[in-house]
Amino acid sequence: MEHAATRFRARHLAARPAHERRQRHPAQHPQAPWGAALRPLPGWPRIWCALLLLLALAGCAQPPRAPTAHTEWSGRLALQIEGQASQSFSAAFELQGTPEAGELTLYTPLGSALARLQWAQGQARLEQGGEVRESASLDELVRELTGNPLPIAALFDWLEGRPAAATGWRADLSAAGEGRITAERFEPQPQATLRIALNR
């Protein structure tokens, strides 16, 4: 009977499909853990580091911003006319804007406004002593204000320490970095000297 039972079990096992006959032993055929499917691919840390480095280099490669030019200055100016002391003067001043559109204000030693000169779009306006004068010529009102022509357009460059041509004038900008500018007018006569000291 035992031999018959053994033969029956052998025939029964042989009749079962092959995939049912195979048995996995937990110790010999462990299943792969789920974490193995989420394990990062080799080389990803290096790729991330390379991307971060490229972003950092791109930020450093931005061109530097150009320095912003001044549009307002204040200090003292003195105009000395050779041989004509009565036409020489000095005053505190504020200058703002550009050669095309700006404003120059002169102040008395007590700080009150002595005169205000404004210009824009080919028109100029002078306020002085309660009176208002308007003209299409800025140079004309400058001469009326100071008694002598002044190179307003070149003055904006000189205050920035940049050389600029002005007919009949020669500027010394060697001390512009310290806020001091000297310009001499050699024509038309009489000769004149303009000195400017900026507030620091």
PDB file of C-alpha atoms in Angstrom:
ATOM      1  CA  MET A   1       0.000   0.000   0.000  1.00  0.00           C
ATOM      2  CA  GLU A   2       2.804   2.414   0.784  1.00  0.00           C
ATOM      3  CA  HIS A   3       4.404   1.760  -2.621  1.00  0.00           C
ATOM      4  CA  ALA A   4       1.062   2.341  -4.305  1.00  0.00           C
ATOM      5  CA  ALA A   5       0.587   5.657  -2.465  1.00  0.00           C
ATOM      6  CA  THR A   6       4.097   6.758  -3.396  1.00  0.00           C
ATOM      7  CA  ARG A   7       3.468   5.956  -7.060  1.00  0.00           C
ATOM      8  CA  PHE A   8       0.146   7.868  -6.884  1.00  0.00           C
ATOM      9  CA  ARG A   9       1.805  10.985  -5.455  1.00  0.00           C
ATOM     10  CA  ALA A  10       4.557  10.841  -8.103  1.00  0.00           C
ATOM     11  CA  ARG A  11       1.990  10.582 -10.890  1.00  0.00           C
ATOM     12  CA  HIS A  12      -0.058  13.418  -9.316  1.00  0.00           C
ATOM     13  CA  LEU A  13       2.997  15.725  -9.123  1.00  0.00           C
ATOM     14  CA  ALA A  14       4.022  14.881 -12.656  1.00  0.00           C
ATOM     15  CA  ALA A  15       0.553  15.830 -13.843  1.00  0.00           C
ATOM     16  CA  ARG A  16       0.727  19.307 -12.199  1.00  0.00           C
ATOM     17  CA  PRO A  17       2.032  22.247 -14.308  1.00  0.00           C
ATOM     18  CA  ALA A  18       5.705  23.036 -13.994  1.00  0.00           C
ATOM     19  CA  HIS A  19       5.094  26.484 -12.408  1.00  0.00           C
ATOM     20  CA  GLU A  20       3.023  24.844  -9.654  1.00  0.00           C
ATOM     21  CA  ARG A  21       5.690  22.222  -8.950  1.00  0.00           C
ATOM     22  CA  ARG A  22       8.390  24.883  -8.318  1.00  0.00           C
ATOM     23  CA  GLN A  23       8.519  26.135  -4.781  1.00  0.00           C
ATOM     24  CA  ARG A  24      10.628  29.015  -3.573  1.00  0.00           C
ATOM     25  CA  HIS A  25      12.347  28.804  -0.299  1.00  0.00           C
ATOM     26  CA  PRO A  26      12.291  32.180   1.508  1.00  0.00           C
ATOM     27  CA  ALA A  27      15.922  31.843   2.533  1.00  0.00           C
ATOM     28  CA  GLN A  28      17.148  30.882  -0.945  1.00  0.00           C
ATOM     29  CA  HIS A  29      14.933  33.111  -3.111  1.00  0.00           C
ATOM     30  CA  PRO A  30      14.142  36.299  -1.214  1.00  0.00           C
ATOM     31  CA  GLN A  31      11.863  38.759  -2.983  1.00  0.00           C
ATOM     32  CA  ALA A  32      13.366  42.113  -3.990  1.00  0.00           C
ATOM     33  CA  PRO A  33      12.245  44.868  -1.606  1.00  0.00           C
ATOM     34  CA  TRP A  34      10.048  47.715  -2.918  1.00  0.00           C
ATOM     35  CA  GLY A  35      12.757  50.265  -2.086  1.00  0.00           C
ATOM     36  CA  ALA A  36      14.997  48.807  -4.784  1.00  0.00           C
ATOM     37  CA  ALA A  37      12.625  50.149  -7.451  1.00  0.00           C
ATOM     38  CA  LEU A  38      12.998  53.681  -6.043  1.00  0.00           C
ATOM     39  CA  ARG A  39      16.762  53.636  -5.708  1.00  0.00           C
ATOM     40  CA  PRO A  40      18.275  56.669  -7.630  1.00  0.00           C
ATOM     41  CA  LEU A  41      20.163  55.911 -10.771  1.00  0.00           C
ATOM     42  CA  PRO A  42      23.956  56.070 -10.568  1.00  0.00           C
ATOM     43  CA  GLY A  43      25.369  59.493 -11.516  1.00  0.00           C
ATOM     44  CA  TRP A  44      22.344  61.681 -10.566  1.00  0.00           C
ATOM     45  CA  PRO A  45      24.163  63.481  -7.689  1.00  0.00           C
ATOM     46  CA  ARG A  46      26.872  64.550 -10.130  1.00  0.00           C
ATOM     47  CA  ILE A  47      24.277  65.774 -12.644  1.00  0.00           C
ATOM     48  CA  TRP A  48      22.513  67.886 -10.005  1.00  0.00           C
ATOM     49  CA  CYS A  49      25.813  69.394  -8.877  1.00  0.00           C
ATOM     50  CA  ALA A  50      26.663  70.267 -12.487  1.00  0.00           C
ATOM     51  CA  LEU A  51      23.268  71.976 -12.979  1.00  0.00           C
ATOM     52  CA  LEU A  52      23.666  74.009  -9.797  1.00  0.00           C
ATOM     53  CA  LEU A  53      27.153  75.061 -10.879  1.00  0.00           C
ATOM     54  CA  LEU A  54      25.867  76.190 -14.270  1.00  0.00           C
ATOM     55  CA  LEU A  55      23.131  78.268 -12.624  1.00  0.00           C
ATOM     56  CA  ALA A  56      25.664  79.902 -10.312  1.00  0.00           C
ATOM     57  CA  LEU A  57      27.963  80.720 -13.218  1.00  0.00           C
ATOM     58  CA  ALA A  58      25.057  82.164 -15.201  1.00  0.00           C
ATOM     59  CA  GLY A  59      24.264  84.491 -12.304  1.00  0.00           C
ATOM     60  CA  CYS A  60      27.879  85.631 -12.068  1.00  0.00           C
ATOM     61  CA  ALA A  61      28.016  86.250 -15.821  1.00  0.00           C
ATOM     62  CA  GLN A  62      25.434  89.059 -15.700  1.00  0.00           C
ATOM     63  CA  PRO A  63      27.016  92.301 -17.010  1.00  0.00           C
ATOM     64  CA  PRO A  64      27.631  94.925 -14.317  1.00  0.00           C
ATOM     65  CA  ARG A  65      25.251  97.823 -14.264  1.00  0.00           C
ATOM     66  CA  ALA A  66      26.540 101.084 -15.483  1.00  0.00           C
ATOM     67  CA  PRO A  67      26.928 103.674 -12.700  1.00  0.00           C
ATOM     68  CA  THR A  68      24.050 106.116 -12.498  1.00  0.00           C
ATOM     69  CA  ALA A  69      24.980 109.656 -13.472  1.00  0.00           C
ATOM     70  CA  HIS A  70      24.273 112.501 -11.054  1.00  0.00           C
ATOM     71  CA  THR A  71      21.349 114.753 -11.861  1.00  0.00           C
ATOM     72  CA  GLU A  72      21.693 117.149  -8.917  1.00  0.00           C
ATOM     73  CA  TRP A  73      24.592 119.106  -7.467  1.00  0.00           C
ATOM     74  CA  SER A  74      24.939 121.767  -4.786  1.00  0.00           C
ATOM     75  CA  GLY A  75      27.769 123.878  -3.457  1.00  0.00           C
ATOM     76  CA  ARG A  76      29.249 127.305  -3.988  1.00  0.00           C
ATOM     77  CA  LEU A  77      30.352 129.046  -7.123  1.00  0.00           C
ATOM     78  CA  ALA A  78      32.347 132.231  -7.561  1.00  0.00           C
ATOM     79  CA  LEU A  79      32.869 134.173 -10.781  1.00  0.00           C
ATOM     80  CA  GLN A  80      35.752 136.646 -10.774  1.00  0.00           C
ATOM     81  CA  ILE A  81      36.015 139.110 -13.651  1.00  0.00           C
ATOM     82  CA  GLU A  82      39.479 140.520 -14.217  1.00  0.00           C
ATOM     83  CA  GLY A  83      39.571 144.277 -13.668  1.00  0.00           C
ATOM     84  CA  GLN A  84      35.818 144.452 -12.977  1.00  0.00           C
ATOM     85  CA  ALA A  85      35.266 143.725  -9.324  1.00  0.00           C
ATOM     86  CA  SER A  86      31.738 145.057  -9.493  1.00  0.00           C
ATOM     87  CA  GLN A  87      30.735 142.217 -11.856  1.00  0.00           C
ATOM     88  CA  SER A  88      32.328 139.505  -9.740  1.00  0.00           C
ATOM     89  CA  PHE A  89      29.999 137.551  -7.466  1.00  0.00           C
ATOM     90  CA  SER A  90      29.705 134.366  -5.408  1.00  0.00           C
ATOM     91  CA  ALA A  91      26.665 132.449  -4.254  1.00  0.00           C
ATOM     92  CA  ALA A  92      25.475 129.065  -3.082  1.00  0.00           C
ATOM     93  CA  PHE A  93      23.824 127.106  -5.852  1.00  0.00           C
ATOM     94  CA  GLU A  94      21.784 124.057  -6.709  1.00  0.00           C
ATOM     95  CA  LEU A  95      21.881 122.608 -10.220  1.00  0.00           C
ATOM     96  CA  GLN A  96      19.702 119.768 -11.401  1.00  0.00           C
ATOM     97  CA  GLY A  97      18.567 118.154 -14.625  1.00  0.00           C
ATOM     98  CA  THR A  98      20.447 118.038 -17.917  1.00  0.00           C
ATOM     99  CA  PRO A  99      21.715 120.554 -20.477  1.00  0.00           C
ATOM    100  CA  GLU A 100      18.421 120.068 -22.334  1.00  0.00           C
ATOM    101  CA  ALA A 101      16.091 120.514 -19.350  1.00  0.00           C
ATOM    102  CA  GLY A 102      17.162 121.697 -15.934  1.00  0.00           C
ATOM    103  CA  GLU A 103      17.180 124.280 -13.204  1.00  0.00           C
ATOM    104  CA  LEU A 104      19.808 126.492 -11.591  1.00  0.00           C
ATOM    105  CA  THR A 105      19.011 128.225  -8.309  1.00  0.00           C
ATOM    106  CA  LEU A 106      21.270 130.760  -6.597  1.00  0.00           C
ATOM    107  CA  TYR A 107      21.057 131.500  -2.881  1.00  0.00           C
ATOM    108  CA  THR A 108      22.105 134.386  -0.667  1.00  0.00           C
ATOM    109  CA  PRO A 109      24.490 133.774   2.276  1.00  0.00           C
ATOM    110  CA  LEU A 110      21.385 133.614   4.494  1.00  0.00           C
ATOM    111  CA  GLY A 111      19.927 130.775   2.432  1.00  0.00           C
ATOM    112  CA  SER A 112      17.082 132.603   0.703  1.00  0.00           C
ATOM    113  CA  ALA A 113      16.604 132.142  -3.048  1.00  0.00           C
ATOM    114  CA  LEU A 114      18.330 134.874  -5.007  1.00  0.00           C
ATOM    115  CA  ALA A 115      17.266 133.753  -8.477  1.00  0.00           C
ATOM    116  CA  ARG A 116      15.957 130.659 -10.249  1.00  0.00           C
ATOM    117  CA  LEU A 117      16.697 129.819 -13.858  1.00  0.00           C
ATOM    118  CA  GLN A 118      14.743 127.060 -15.608  1.00  0.00           C
ATOM    119  CA  TRP A 119      14.983 125.729 -19.153  1.00  0.00           C
ATOM    120  CA  ALA A 120      13.340 123.038 -21.271  1.00  0.00           C
ATOM    121  CA  GLN A 121      12.382 122.439 -24.906  1.00  0.00           C
ATOM    122  CA  GLY A 122      14.105 125.532 -26.225  1.00  0.00           C
ATOM    123  CA  GLN A 123      12.523 127.870 -23.664  1.00  0.00           C
ATOM    124  CA  ALA A 124      14.134 129.495 -20.629  1.00  0.00           C
ATOM    125  CA  ARG A 125      12.601 131.269 -17.633  1.00  0.00           C
ATOM    126  CA  LEU A 126      14.318 133.496 -15.068  1.00  0.00           C
ATOM    127  CA  GLU A 127      12.733 134.413 -11.727  1.00  0.00           C
ATOM    128  CA  GLN A 128      14.596 137.151  -9.881  1.00  0.00           C
ATOM    129  CA  GLY A 129      13.543 139.888  -7.503  1.00  0.00           C
ATOM    130  CA  GLY A 130       9.846 139.165  -7.954  1.00  0.00           C
ATOM    131  CA  GLU A 131      10.121 139.513 -11.718  1.00  0.00           C
ATOM    132  CA  VAL A 132       9.899 136.834 -14.400  1.00  0.00           C
ATOM    133  CA  ARG A 133      11.704 136.866 -17.708  1.00  0.00           C
ATOM    134  CA  GLU A 134      11.246 134.336 -20.504  1.00  0.00           C
ATOM    135  CA  SER A 135      13.390 133.837 -23.573  1.00  0.00           C
ATOM    136  CA  ALA A 136      14.183 131.309 -26.260  1.00  0.00           C
ATOM    137  CA  SER A 137      17.886 131.809 -25.434  1.00  0.00           C
ATOM    138  CA  LEU A 138      19.255 130.267 -22.251  1.00  0.00           C
ATOM    139  CA  ASP A 139      22.576 132.071 -22.712  1.00  0.00           C
ATOM    140  CA  GLU A 140      20.779 135.409 -22.774  1.00  0.00           C
ATOM    141  CA  LEU A 141      19.151 134.815 -19.390  1.00  0.00           C
ATOM    142  CA  VAL A 142      22.407 133.449 -17.927  1.00  0.00           C
ATOM    143  CA  ARG A 143      24.145 136.660 -18.955  1.00  0.00           C
ATOM    144  CA  GLU A 144      21.358 138.666 -17.357  1.00  0.00           C
ATOM    145  CA  LEU A 145      21.619 136.630 -14.154  1.00  0.00           C
ATOM    146  CA  THR A 146      25.406 136.647 -13.738  1.00  0.00           C
ATOM    147  CA  GLY A 147      26.426 139.612 -15.875  1.00  0.00           C
ATOM    148  CA  ASN A 148      28.602 137.275 -17.958  1.00  0.00           C
ATOM    149  CA  PRO A 149      28.106 134.198 -20.132  1.00  0.00           C
ATOM    150  CA  LEU A 150      28.563 130.829 -18.446  1.00  0.00           C
ATOM    151  CA  PRO A 151      28.956 127.473 -20.223  1.00  0.00           C
ATOM    152  CA  ILE A 152      25.882 125.790 -18.705  1.00  0.00           C
ATOM    153  CA  ALA A 153      25.940 122.793 -21.065  1.00  0.00           C
ATOM    154  CA  ALA A 154      29.624 122.040 -20.410  1.00  0.00           C
ATOM    155  CA  LEU A 155      29.103 122.564 -16.685  1.00  0.00           C
ATOM    156  CA  PHE A 156      27.157 119.289 -16.394  1.00  0.00           C
ATOM    157  CA  ASP A 157      30.144 117.354 -17.765  1.00  0.00           C
ATOM    158  CA  TRP A 158      32.671 119.244 -15.676  1.00  0.00           C
ATOM    159  CA  LEU A 159      30.754 118.483 -12.493  1.00  0.00           C
ATOM    160  CA  GLU A 160      31.024 114.779 -13.392  1.00  0.00           C
ATOM    161  CA  GLY A 161      34.768 115.161 -13.950  1.00  0.00           C
ATOM    162  CA  ARG A 162      34.435 114.739 -17.728  1.00  0.00           C
ATOM    163  CA  PRO A 163      36.188 117.139 -20.099  1.00  0.00           C
ATOM    164  CA  ALA A 164      33.876 119.058 -22.389  1.00  0.00           C
ATOM    165  CA  ALA A 165      34.572 121.773 -24.932  1.00  0.00           C
ATOM    166  CA  ALA A 166      33.149 125.243 -24.338  1.00  0.00           C
ATOM    167  CA  THR A 167      34.000 128.088 -26.669  1.00  0.00           C
ATOM    168  CA  GLY A 168      36.441 130.482 -25.013  1.00  0.00           C
ATOM    169  CA  TRP A 169      36.752 128.403 -21.816  1.00  0.00           C
ATOM    170  CA  ARG A 170      39.441 126.097 -20.450  1.00  0.00           C
ATOM    171  CA  ALA A 171      38.568 123.846 -17.484  1.00  0.00           C
ATOM    172  CA  ASP A 172      40.918 122.390 -14.878  1.00  0.00           C
ATOM    173  CA  LEU A 173      39.400 119.103 -13.640  1.00  0.00           C
ATOM    174  CA  SER A 174      42.433 117.825 -11.742  1.00  0.00           C
ATOM    175  CA  ALA A 175      40.601 118.266  -8.408  1.00  0.00           C
ATOM    176  CA  ALA A 176      37.139 117.234  -9.634  1.00  0.00           C
ATOM    177  CA  GLY A 177      37.326 114.063  -7.561  1.00  0.00           C
ATOM    178  CA  GLU A 178      37.546 116.284  -4.475  1.00  0.00           C
ATOM    179  CA  GLY A 179      34.592 118.402  -5.610  1.00  0.00           C
ATOM    180  CA  ARG A 180      36.613 121.393  -6.836  1.00  0.00           C
ATOM    181  CA  ILE A 181      36.549 122.721 -10.396  1.00  0.00           C
ATOM    182  CA  THR A 182      38.212 125.762 -11.909  1.00  0.00           C
ATOM    183  CA  ALA A 183      37.499 127.137 -15.382  1.00  0.00           C
ATOM    184  CA  GLU A 184      39.031 130.165 -17.065  1.00  0.00           C
ATOM    185  CA  ARG A 185      37.489 132.250 -19.811  1.00  0.00           C
ATOM    186  CA  PHE A 186      40.110 133.708 -22.127  1.00  0.00           C
ATOM    187  CA  GLU A 187      37.711 135.102 -24.726  1.00  0.00           C
ATOM    188  CA  PRO A 188      35.814 137.280 -25.102  1.00  0.00           C
ATOM    189  CA  GLN A 189      37.604 139.769 -22.918  1.00  0.00           C
ATOM    190  CA  PRO A 190      37.784 140.532 -20.086  1.00  0.00           C
ATOM    191  CA  GLN A 191      39.175 137.309 -18.733  1.00  0.00           C
ATOM    192  CA  ALA A 192      37.170 135.540 -16.050  1.00  0.00           C
ATOM    193  CA  THR A 193      37.668 132.696 -13.593  1.00  0.00           C
ATOM    194  CA  LEU A 194      34.887 130.402 -12.423  1.00  0.00           C
ATOM    195  CA  ARG A 195      35.474 128.395  -9.249  1.00  0.00           C
ATOM    196  CA  ILE A 196      33.112 125.728  -7.974  1.00  0.00           C
ATOM    197  CA  ALA A 197      33.226 123.843  -4.661  1.00  0.00           C
ATOM    198  CA  LEU A 198      30.690 121.062  -4.299  1.00  0.00           C
ATOM    199  CA  ASN A 199      29.089 120.018  -1.063  1.00  0.00           C
ATOM    200  CA  ARG A 200      30.473 116.602  -0.040  1.00  0.00           C
TER     201      ARG A 200
END
